[in-house]
Coordinates of C-alpha atoms in Angstrom, one line a residue:
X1 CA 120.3 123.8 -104.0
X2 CA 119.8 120.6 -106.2
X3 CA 120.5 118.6 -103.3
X4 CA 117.7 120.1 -101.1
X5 CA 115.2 119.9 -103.6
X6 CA 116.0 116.1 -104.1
X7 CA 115.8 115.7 -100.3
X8 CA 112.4 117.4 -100.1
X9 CA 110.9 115.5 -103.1
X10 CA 112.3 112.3 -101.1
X11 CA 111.4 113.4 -97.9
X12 CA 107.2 113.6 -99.2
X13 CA 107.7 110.2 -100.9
X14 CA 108.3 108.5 -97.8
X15 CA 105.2 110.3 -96.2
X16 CA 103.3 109.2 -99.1
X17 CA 104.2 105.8 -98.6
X18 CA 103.7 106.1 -94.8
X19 CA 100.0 107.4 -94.9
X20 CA 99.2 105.1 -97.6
X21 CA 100.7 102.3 -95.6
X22 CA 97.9 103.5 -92.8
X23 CA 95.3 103.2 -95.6
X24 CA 96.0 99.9 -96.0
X25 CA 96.3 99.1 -92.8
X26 CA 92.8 100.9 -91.6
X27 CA 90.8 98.9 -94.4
X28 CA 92.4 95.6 -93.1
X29 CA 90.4 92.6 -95.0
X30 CA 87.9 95.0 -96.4
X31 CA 88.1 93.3 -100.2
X32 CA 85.7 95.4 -102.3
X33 CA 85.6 98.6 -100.5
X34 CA 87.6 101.4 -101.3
X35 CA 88.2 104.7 -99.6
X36 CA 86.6 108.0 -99.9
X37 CA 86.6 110.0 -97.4
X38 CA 87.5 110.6 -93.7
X39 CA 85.0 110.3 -91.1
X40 CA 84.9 112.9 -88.1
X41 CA 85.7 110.0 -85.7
X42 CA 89.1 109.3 -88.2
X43 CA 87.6 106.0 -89.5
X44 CA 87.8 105.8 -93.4
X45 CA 84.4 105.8 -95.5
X46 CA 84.5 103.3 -97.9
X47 CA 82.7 102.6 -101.1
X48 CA 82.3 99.9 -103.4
X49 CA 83.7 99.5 -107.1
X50 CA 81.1 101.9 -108.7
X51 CA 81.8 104.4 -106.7
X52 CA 83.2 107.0 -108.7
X53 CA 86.6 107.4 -106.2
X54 CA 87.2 103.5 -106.9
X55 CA 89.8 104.1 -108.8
X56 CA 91.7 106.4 -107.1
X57 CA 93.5 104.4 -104.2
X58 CA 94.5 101.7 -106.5
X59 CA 96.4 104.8 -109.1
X60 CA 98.0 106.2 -105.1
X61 CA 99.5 102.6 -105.2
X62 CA 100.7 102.5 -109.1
X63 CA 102.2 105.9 -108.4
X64 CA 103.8 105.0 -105.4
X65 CA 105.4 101.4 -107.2
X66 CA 106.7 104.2 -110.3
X67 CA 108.4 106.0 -107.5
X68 CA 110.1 103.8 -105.4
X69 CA 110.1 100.9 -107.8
X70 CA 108.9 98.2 -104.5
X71 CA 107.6 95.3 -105.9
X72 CA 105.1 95.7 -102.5
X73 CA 103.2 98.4 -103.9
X74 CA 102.9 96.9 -107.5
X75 CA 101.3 94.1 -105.7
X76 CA 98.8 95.9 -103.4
X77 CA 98.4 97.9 -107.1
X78 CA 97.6 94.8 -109.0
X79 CA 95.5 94.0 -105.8
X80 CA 93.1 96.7 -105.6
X81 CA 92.7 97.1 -109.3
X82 CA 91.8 94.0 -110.8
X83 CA 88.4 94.0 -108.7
X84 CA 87.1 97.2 -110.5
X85 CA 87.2 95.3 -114.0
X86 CA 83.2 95.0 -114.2
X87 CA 83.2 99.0 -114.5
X88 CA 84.5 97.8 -118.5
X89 CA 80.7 97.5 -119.0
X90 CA 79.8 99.9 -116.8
X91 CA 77.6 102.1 -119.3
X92 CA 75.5 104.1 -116.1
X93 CA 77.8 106.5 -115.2
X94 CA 80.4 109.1 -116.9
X95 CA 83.0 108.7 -114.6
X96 CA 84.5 105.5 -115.4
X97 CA 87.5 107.7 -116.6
X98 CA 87.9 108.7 -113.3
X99 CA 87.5 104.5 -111.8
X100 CA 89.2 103.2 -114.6
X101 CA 92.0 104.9 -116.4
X102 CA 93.4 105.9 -113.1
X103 CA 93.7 101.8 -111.8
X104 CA 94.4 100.1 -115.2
X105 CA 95.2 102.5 -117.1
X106 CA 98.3 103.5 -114.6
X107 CA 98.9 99.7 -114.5
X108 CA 98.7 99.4 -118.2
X109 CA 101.4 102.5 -118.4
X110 CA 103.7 100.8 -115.5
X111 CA 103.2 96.6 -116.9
X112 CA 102.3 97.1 -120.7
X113 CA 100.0 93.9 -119.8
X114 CA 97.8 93.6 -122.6
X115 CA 94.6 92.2 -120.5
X116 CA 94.6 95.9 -118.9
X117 CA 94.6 97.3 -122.4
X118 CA 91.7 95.0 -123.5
X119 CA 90.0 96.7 -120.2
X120 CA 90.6 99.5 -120.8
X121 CA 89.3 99.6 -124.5
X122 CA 85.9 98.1 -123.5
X123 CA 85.5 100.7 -121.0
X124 CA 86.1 104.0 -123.6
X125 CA 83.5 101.8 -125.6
X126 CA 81.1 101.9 -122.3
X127 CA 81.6 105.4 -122.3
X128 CA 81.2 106.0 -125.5
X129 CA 77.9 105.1 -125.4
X130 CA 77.0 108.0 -123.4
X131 CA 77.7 110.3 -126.7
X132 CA 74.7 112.2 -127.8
X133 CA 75.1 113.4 -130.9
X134 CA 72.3 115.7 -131.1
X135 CA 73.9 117.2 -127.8
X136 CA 77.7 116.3 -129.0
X137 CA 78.6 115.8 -125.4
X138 CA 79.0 112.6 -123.2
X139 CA 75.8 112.3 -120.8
X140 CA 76.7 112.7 -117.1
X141 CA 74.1 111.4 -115.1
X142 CA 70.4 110.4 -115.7
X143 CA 68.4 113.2 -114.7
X144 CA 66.7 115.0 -111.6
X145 CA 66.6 118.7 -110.1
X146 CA 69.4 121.2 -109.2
X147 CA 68.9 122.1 -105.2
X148 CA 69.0 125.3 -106.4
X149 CA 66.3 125.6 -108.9
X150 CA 62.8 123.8 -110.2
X151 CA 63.9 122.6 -113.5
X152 CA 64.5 118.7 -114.3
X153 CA 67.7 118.1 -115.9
X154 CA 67.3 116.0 -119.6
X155 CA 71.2 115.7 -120.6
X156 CA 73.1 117.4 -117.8
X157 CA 77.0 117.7 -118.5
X158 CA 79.0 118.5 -115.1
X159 CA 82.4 119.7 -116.1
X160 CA 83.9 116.7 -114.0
X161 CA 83.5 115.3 -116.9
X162 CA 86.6 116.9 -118.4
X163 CA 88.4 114.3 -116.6
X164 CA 87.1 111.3 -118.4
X165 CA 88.2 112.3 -121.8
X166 CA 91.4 111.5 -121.2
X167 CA 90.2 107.7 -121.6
X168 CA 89.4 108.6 -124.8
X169 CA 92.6 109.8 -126.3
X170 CA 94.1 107.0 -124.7
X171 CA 91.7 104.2 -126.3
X172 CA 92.1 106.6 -130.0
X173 CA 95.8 105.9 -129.6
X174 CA 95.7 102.4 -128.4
X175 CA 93.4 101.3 -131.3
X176 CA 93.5 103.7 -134.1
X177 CA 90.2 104.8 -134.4
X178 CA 89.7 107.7 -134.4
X179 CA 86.2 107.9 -133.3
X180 CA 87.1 108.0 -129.4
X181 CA 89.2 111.0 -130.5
X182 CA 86.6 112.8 -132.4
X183 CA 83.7 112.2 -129.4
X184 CA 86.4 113.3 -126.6
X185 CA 86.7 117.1 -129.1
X186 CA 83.4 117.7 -129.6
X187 CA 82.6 117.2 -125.5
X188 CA 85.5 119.5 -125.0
X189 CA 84.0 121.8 -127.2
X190 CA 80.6 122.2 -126.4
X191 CA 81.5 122.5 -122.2
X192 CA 83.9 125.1 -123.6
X193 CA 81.0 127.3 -125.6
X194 CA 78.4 126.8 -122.5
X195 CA 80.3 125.8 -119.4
X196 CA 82.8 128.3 -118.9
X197 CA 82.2 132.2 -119.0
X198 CA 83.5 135.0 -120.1
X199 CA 85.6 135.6 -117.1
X200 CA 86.6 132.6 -117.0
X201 CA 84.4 130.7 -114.3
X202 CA 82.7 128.2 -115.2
X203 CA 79.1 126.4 -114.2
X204 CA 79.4 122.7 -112.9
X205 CA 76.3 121.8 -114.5
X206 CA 75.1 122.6 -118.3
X207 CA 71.6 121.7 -119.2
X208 CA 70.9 120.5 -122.9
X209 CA 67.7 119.4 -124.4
X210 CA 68.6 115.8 -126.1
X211 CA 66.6 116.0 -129.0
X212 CA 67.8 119.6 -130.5
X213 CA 71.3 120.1 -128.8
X214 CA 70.8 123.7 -127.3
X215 CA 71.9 125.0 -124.3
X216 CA 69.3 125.2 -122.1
X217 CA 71.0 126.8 -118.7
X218 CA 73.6 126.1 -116.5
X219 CA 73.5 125.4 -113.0
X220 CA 74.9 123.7 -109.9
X221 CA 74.4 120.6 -107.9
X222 CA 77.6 121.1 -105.7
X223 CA 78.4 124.6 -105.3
X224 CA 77.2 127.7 -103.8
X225 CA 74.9 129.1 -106.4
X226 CA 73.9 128.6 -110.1
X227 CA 76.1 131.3 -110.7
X228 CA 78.9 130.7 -108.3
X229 CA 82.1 128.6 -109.3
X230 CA 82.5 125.2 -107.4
X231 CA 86.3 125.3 -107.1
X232 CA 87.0 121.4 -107.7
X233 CA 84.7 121.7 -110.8
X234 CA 87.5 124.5 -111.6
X235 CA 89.9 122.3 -111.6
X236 CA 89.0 119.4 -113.6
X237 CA 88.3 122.3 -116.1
X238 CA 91.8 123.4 -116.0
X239 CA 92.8 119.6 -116.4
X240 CA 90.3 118.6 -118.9
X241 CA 91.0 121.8 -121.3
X242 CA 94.9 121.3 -120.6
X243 CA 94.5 117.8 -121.4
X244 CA 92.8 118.5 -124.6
X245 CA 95.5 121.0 -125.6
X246 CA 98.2 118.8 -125.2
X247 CA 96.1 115.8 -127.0
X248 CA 95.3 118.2 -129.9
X249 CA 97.9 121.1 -129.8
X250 CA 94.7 123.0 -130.4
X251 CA 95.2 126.8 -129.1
X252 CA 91.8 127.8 -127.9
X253 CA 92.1 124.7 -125.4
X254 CA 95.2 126.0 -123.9
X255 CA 93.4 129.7 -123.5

């Protein structure tokens, strides 16, 4: 019945709120660190604002605030994102989609302040330059070897990356330029040629050579195997191509 359904959906908000209320309580004072993981004594691993979970905790609390509309978690929200604001210049790592649009830009969404929209605005522009448009894909990280093989990556792409794009539409949107837009399609289209395969798996890592573009192989750096599929790489796929089809309405995104 409709009034079941509403008590379920009610019942898992208040557990929502309870566990996240025993977040907050397990990082006590601990400004600047934000949690990861679970240790195996129950303790929380923390990291700082680069980390690339960072912004995670601090979107829990905008969500929570959107659903219960407590001014309490607005301000623990409003707490634990306006320490990550240095990641606006934070050109060293891909995933400030991931730190980023899920802290301010959930804020922004929720408040309409216009600071979080200036923040949000120099970070697509920090992530922007990570475009290579020999390769016509976003740089994920610097460099280094797959445990699985010999070869040193010159322009790996991981399909987490997926993710971040959604900073990009955002920031096309926000501003009008459409150069965010344009960059965030032709990422999505080159993991889409390279990263996923015919049956519809898909490589976490892709290889390119910066100065000509091409493929070069695909791999893995948290998976199984090179040819194996890492199954949270398989989801940010399905997010990141979903997310592109509803940005662009563009069918071979959606299949």
């Amino acid at each position: 019945s409709v009034d079941s359904r509403k008590q379920f959906v009610e019942e898992n908000i208040i557990y929502a709120c309870e566990q996240t209320h025993c977040m907050l309580t397990s990082l006590g004072e601990t400004q600047g660190r934000y949690p990861r993981s679970t240790k195996k004594d129950g303790s929380l691993s923390t990291t700082d604002i680069y980390g690339w979970t960072s912004g995670f905790f601090p979107g829990t609390l905008w969500m929570l605030y959107e659903l219960t509309n407590d001014s309490c978690w607005k301000e623990k929200a409003v707490e634990w994102t306006l320490p990550l604001e240095p990641n606006k210049y934070n050109t060293k790592d891909h995933d400030v989609g991931f730190m980023m649009y899920n802290s301010f830009g959930r804020g922004f969404a929720l408040t309409k302040d216009k600071s979080y929209r200036d923040i949000l605005v120099q970070t697509a522009n920090s992530l922007m330059t990570r475009f290579n448009p020999n390769v016509h894909s976003i740089k994920s990280w610097e460099g280094g070897k797959a445990p699985h093989d010999t070869i040193v990556w010159q322009f790996p792409v991981i399909i987490d990356n997926m993710m971040n794009l959604e900073l990009l539409f955002w920031a096309s949107k926000a501003t009008g330029d459409p150069s965010f837009r344009n960059i965030a399609i032709s990422h999505a289209e080159k993991t889409m040629k390279y990263q996923i395969r015919k049956d519809g798996s898909s490589y976490h890592l892709a290889c390119y050579d910066p100065e000509t573009g091409n493929f070069i192989k695909g791999e893995t750096s948290q998976g199984y195997s090179n040819e194996s599929t890492w199954s949270r790489g398989q989801g940010w796929g399905i997010y990141g191509f979903t997310l592109c089809y509803r940005e662009t309405k563009d069918p071979r995104f959606l299949k």
